[in-house]
mmCIF file of C-alpha atoms in Angstrom:
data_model
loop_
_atom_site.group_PDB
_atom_site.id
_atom_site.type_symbol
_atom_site.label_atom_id
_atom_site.label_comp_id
_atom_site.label_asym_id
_atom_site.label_seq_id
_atom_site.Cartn_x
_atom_site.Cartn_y
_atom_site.Cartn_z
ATOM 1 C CA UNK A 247 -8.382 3.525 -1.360
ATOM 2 C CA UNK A 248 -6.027 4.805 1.247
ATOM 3 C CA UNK A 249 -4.192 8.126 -0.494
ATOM 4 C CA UNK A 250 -1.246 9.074 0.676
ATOM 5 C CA UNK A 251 0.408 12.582 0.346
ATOM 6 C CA UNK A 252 3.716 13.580 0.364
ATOM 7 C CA UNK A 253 5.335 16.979 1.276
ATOM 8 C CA UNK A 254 6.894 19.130 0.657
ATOM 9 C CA UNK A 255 7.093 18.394 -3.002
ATOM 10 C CA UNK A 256 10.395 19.738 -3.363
ATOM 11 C CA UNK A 257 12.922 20.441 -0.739
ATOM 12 C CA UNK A 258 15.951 22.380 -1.428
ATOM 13 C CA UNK A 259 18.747 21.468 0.959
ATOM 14 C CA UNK A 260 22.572 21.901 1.486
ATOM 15 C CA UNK A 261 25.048 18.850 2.002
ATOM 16 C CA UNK A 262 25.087 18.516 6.132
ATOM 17 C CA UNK A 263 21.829 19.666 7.027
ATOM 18 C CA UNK A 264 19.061 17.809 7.940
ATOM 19 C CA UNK A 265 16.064 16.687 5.986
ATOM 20 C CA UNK A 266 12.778 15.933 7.317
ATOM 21 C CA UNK A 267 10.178 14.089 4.503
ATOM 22 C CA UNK A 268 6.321 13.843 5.395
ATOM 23 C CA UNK A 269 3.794 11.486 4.280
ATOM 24 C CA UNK A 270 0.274 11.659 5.550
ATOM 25 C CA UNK A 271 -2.157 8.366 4.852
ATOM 26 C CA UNK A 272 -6.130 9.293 4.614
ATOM 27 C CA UNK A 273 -6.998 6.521 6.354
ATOM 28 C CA UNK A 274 -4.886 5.004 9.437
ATOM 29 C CA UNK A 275 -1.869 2.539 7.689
ATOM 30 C CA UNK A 276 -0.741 -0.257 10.101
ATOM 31 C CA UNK A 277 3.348 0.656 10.944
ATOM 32 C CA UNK A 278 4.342 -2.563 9.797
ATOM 33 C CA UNK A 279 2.852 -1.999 5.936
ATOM 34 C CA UNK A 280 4.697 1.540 5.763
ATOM 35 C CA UNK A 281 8.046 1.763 3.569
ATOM 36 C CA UNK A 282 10.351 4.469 2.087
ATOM 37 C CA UNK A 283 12.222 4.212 -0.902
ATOM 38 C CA UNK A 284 14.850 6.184 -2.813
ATOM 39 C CA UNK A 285 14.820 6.440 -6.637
ATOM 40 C CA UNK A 286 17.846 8.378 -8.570
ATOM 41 C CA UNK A 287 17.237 9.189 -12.483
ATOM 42 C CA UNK A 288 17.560 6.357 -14.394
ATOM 43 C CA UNK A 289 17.356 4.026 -11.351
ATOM 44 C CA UNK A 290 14.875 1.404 -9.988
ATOM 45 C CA UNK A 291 13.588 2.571 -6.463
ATOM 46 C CA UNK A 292 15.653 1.166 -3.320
ATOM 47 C CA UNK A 293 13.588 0.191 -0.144
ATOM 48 C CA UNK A 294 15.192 2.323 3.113
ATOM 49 C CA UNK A 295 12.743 1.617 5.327
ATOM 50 C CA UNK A 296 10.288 -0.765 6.378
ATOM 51 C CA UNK A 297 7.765 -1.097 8.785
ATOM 52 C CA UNK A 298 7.514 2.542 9.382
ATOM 53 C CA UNK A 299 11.220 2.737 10.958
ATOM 54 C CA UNK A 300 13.464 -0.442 9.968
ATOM 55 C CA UNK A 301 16.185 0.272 8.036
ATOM 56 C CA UNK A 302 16.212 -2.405 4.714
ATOM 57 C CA UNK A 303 19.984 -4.130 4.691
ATOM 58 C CA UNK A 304 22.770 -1.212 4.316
ATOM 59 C CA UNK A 305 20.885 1.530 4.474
ATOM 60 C CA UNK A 306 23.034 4.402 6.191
ATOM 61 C CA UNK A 307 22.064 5.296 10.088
ATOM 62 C CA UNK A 308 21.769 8.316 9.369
ATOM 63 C CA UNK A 309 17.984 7.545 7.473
ATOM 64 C CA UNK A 310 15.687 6.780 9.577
ATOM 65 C CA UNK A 311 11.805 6.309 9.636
ATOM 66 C CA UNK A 312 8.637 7.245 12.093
ATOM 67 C CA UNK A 313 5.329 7.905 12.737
ATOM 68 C CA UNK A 314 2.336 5.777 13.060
ATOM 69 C CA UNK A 315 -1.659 5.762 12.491
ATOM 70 C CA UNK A 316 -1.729 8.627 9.359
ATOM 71 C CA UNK A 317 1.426 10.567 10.176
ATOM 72 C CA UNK A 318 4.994 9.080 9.158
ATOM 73 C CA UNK A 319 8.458 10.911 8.661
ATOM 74 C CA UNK A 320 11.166 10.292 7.250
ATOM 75 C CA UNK A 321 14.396 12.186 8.257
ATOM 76 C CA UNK A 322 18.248 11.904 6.852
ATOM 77 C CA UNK A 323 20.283 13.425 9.834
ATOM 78 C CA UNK A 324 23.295 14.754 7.867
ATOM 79 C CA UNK A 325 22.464 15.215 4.343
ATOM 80 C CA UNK A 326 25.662 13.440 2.230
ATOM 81 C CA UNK A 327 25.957 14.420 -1.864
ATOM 82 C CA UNK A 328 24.476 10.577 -3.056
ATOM 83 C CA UNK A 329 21.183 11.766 -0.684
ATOM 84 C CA UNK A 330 19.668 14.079 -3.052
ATOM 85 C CA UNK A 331 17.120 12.096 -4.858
ATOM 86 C CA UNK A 332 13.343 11.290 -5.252
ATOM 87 C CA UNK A 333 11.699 9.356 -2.165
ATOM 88 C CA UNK A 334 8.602 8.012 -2.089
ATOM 89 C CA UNK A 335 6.669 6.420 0.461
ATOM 90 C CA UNK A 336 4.116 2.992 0.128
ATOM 91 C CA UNK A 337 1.179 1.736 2.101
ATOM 92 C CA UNK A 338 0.440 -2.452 1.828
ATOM 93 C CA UNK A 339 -3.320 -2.519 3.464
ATOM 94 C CA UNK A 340 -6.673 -3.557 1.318
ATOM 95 C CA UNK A 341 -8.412 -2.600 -2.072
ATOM 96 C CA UNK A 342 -6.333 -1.444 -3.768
ATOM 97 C CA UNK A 343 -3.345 -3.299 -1.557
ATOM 98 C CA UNK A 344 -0.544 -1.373 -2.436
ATOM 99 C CA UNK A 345 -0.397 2.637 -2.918
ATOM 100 C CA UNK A 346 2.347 5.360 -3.226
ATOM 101 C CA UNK A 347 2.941 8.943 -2.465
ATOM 102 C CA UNK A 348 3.685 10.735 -5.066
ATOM 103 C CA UNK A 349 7.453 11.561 -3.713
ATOM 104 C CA UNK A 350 9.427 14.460 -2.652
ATOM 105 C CA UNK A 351 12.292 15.722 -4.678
ATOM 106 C CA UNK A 352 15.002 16.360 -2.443
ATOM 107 C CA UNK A 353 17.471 18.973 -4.618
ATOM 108 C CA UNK A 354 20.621 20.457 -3.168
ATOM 109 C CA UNK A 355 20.502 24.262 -2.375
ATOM 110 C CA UNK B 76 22.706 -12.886 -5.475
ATOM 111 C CA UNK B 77 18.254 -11.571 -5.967
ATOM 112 C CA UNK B 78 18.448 -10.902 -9.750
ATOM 113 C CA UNK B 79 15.204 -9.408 -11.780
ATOM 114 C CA UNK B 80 15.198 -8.953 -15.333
ATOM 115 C CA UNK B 81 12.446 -7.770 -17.659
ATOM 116 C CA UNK B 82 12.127 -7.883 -20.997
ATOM 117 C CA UNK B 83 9.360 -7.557 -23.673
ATOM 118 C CA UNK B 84 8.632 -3.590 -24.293
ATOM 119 C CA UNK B 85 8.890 -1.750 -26.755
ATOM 120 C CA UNK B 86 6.886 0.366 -29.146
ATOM 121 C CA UNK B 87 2.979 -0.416 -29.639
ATOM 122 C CA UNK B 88 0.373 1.231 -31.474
ATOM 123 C CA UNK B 89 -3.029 2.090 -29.193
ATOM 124 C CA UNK B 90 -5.282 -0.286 -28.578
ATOM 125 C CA UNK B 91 -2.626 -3.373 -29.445
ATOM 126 C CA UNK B 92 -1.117 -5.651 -27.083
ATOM 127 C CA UNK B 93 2.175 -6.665 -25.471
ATOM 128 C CA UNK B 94 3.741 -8.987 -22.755
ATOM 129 C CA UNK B 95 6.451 -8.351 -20.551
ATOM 130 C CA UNK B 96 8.572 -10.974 -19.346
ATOM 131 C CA UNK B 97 10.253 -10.762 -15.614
ATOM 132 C CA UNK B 98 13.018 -13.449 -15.625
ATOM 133 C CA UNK B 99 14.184 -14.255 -11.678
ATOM 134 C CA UNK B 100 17.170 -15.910 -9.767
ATOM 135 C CA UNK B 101 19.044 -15.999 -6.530
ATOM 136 C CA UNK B 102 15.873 -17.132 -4.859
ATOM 137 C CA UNK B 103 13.092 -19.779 -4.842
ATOM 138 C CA UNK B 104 10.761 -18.386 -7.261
ATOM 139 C CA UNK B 105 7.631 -20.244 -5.967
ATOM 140 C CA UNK B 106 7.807 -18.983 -2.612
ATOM 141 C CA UNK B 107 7.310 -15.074 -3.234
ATOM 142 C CA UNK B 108 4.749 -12.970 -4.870
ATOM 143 C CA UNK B 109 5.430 -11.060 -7.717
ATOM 144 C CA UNK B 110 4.589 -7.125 -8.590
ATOM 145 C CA UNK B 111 4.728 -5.411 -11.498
ATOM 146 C CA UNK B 112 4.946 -1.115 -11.007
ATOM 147 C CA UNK B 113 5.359 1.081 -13.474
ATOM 148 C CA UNK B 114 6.480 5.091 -13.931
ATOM 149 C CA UNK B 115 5.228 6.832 -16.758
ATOM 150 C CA UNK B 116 8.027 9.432 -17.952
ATOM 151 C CA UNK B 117 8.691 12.538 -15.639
ATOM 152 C CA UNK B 118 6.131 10.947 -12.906
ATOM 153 C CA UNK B 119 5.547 8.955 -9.874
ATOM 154 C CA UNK B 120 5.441 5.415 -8.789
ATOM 155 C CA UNK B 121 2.321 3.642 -9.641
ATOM 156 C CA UNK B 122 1.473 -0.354 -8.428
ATOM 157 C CA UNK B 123 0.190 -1.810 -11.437
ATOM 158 C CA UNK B 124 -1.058 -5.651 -9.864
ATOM 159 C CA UNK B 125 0.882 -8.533 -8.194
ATOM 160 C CA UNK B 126 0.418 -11.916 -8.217
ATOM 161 C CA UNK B 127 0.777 -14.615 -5.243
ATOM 162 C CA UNK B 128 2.474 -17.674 -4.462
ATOM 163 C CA UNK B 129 0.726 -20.630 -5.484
ATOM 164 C CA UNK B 130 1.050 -21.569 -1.841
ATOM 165 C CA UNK B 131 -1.181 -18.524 -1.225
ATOM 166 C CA UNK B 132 -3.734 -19.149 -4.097
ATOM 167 C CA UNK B 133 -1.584 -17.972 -6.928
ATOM 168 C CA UNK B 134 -4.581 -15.482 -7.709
ATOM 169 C CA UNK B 135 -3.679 -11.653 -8.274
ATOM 170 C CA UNK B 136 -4.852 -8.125 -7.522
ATOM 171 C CA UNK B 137 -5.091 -5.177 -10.085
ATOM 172 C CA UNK B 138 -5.102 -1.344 -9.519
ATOM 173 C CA UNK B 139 -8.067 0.488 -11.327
ATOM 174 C CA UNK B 140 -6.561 1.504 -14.091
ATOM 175 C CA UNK B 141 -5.806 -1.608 -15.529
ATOM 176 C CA UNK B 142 -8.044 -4.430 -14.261
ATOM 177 C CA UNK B 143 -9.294 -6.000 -17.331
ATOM 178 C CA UNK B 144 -7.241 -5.491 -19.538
ATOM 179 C CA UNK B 145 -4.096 -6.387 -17.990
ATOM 180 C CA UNK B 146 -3.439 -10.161 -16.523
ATOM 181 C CA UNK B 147 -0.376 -11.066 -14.367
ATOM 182 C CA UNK B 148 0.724 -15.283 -14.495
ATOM 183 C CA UNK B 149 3.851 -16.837 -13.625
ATOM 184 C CA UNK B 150 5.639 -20.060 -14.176
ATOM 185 C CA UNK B 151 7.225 -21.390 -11.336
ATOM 186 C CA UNK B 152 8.741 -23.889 -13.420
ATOM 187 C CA UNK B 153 10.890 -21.005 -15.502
ATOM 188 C CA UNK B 154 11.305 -18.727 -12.550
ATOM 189 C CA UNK B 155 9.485 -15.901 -14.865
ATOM 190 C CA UNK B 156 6.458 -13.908 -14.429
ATOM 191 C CA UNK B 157 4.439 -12.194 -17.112
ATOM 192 C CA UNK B 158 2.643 -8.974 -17.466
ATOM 193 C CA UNK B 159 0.274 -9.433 -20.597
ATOM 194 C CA UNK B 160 -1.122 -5.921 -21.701
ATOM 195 C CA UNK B 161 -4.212 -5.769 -24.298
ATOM 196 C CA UNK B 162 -5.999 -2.659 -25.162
ATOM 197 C CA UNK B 163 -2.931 -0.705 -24.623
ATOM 198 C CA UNK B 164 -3.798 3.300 -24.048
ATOM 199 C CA UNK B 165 -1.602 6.625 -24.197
ATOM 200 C CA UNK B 166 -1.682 6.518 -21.047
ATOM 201 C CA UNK B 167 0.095 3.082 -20.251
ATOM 202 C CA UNK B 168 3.177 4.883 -21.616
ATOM 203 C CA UNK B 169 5.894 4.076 -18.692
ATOM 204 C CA UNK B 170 8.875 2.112 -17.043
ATOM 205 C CA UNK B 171 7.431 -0.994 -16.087
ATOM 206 C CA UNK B 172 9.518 -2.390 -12.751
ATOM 207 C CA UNK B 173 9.683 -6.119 -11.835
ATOM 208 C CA UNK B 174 9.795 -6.359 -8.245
ATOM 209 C CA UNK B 175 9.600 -9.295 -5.499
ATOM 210 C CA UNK B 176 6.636 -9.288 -3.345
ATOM 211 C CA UNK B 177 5.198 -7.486 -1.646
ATOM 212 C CA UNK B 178 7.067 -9.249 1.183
ATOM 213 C CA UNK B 179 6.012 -8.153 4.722
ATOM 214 C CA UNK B 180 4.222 -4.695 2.633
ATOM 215 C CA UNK B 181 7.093 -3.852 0.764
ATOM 216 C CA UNK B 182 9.310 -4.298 -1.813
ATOM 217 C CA UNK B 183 13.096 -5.063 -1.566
ATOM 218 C CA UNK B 184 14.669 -6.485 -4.630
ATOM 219 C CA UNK B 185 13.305 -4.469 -8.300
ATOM 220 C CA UNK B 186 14.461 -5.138 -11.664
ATOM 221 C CA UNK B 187 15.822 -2.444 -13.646
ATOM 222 C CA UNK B 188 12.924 -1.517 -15.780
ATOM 223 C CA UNK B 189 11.531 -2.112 -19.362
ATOM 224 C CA UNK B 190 10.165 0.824 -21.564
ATOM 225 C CA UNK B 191 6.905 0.422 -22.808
ATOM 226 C CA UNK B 192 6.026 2.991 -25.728
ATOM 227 C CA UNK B 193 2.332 3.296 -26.662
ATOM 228 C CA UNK B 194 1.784 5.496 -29.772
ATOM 229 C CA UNK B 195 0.739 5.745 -33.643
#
């Protein structure tokens, strides 16, 4: 089962700056099976990204999404108010096919 | 317009068992796969099973924690995929999420969630 861990857990931010979201696979994840979503309380999860760094349709520039192999970041440029949420990244590959980090809560400073 | 709606929870007692109902439109039902993932209260995102297109198989995957005692079908027919539940635990306690796919690994339309309450 590929894990995949998230950090930090919590980030504490201010409206502006920049955020910068890890999430580390334990076993190499193909970039075109790596996604990003955003989840607000009481919400359903929204995709952002796909394959590692394609933003899903209207999705702000200033998300975007890297990495590849184990290593993949996600980074909001210029953090606006709506921003500060959960996000969680998600792995399709084999047995089990699908997994998720277990987020980062992104709270405003 | 991708519309997903669940329905079916509620409150069960341990060990009984429930199905959940994911009613779809805006799109041709047959063609996609269908996931069910589910977020027990205060927690994380967990992939519960999905369930191809019959043009793939129609045969579907489980996590660990609930293969055998939870089945995924759908009728393409109705546009609806089911979640059937027996042996409920404690621990199945969540928000389960209807969602299309996985389409190319991921997951781009979801349904807004239905509570699912296990306890005496």
């Amino acid at each position: 089962e590929i894990v995949l861990t998230q950090s930090p857990g919590t980030l504490s931010l201010s409206p502006g700056e920049r955020a910068t979201l890890s999430c580390r696979a334990s076993q190499s994840v193909s970039s075109t099976y790596l996604a990003w979503y955003q989840q607000k309380p009481g919400q359903a999860p929204r995709l952002l990204i796909y394959g590692a760094s394609s933003r899903a349709t209207g999705i702000p520039d200033r998300f975007s999404g890297s990495g590849s192999g184990t290593d993949f970041t996600l980074t909001i440029s210029r953090l606006e108010p709506e921003d500060f949420a959960v996000y969680y990244c998600q792995q399709y590959g084999s047995s089990p096919p699908i997994t998720f980090g277990q987020g980062t809560r992104l709270e405003i400073k | 317009e991708v519309q997903l709606v669940e329905s079916g929870g509620g409150l069960v007692q341990p060990g009984r068992s429930l199905r959940l109902s994911c009613t779809a439109s805006g799109f041709t039902f047959g063609d996609y796969a269908m996931s069910w993932v589910r977020q027990a209260p205060g927690k994380g995102l967990e992939w519960v099973g999905f369930i191809r297109s019959n043009s793939y198989g129609g045969t579907a995957e489980y996590a660990a924690s609930v293969k055998g005692r939870f089945t995924i079908s759908r009728d393409d027919s109705k546009s609806i995929a089911y979640l059937q539940m027996n042996s409920l635990k404690t621990e199945d306690t969540a928000v389960f999420y209807c969602t299309r796919g996985p389409y190319r690994g991921n997951y781009a339309y979801w349904g807004q969630g239905t509570l699912v309450t296990v306890s005496s």
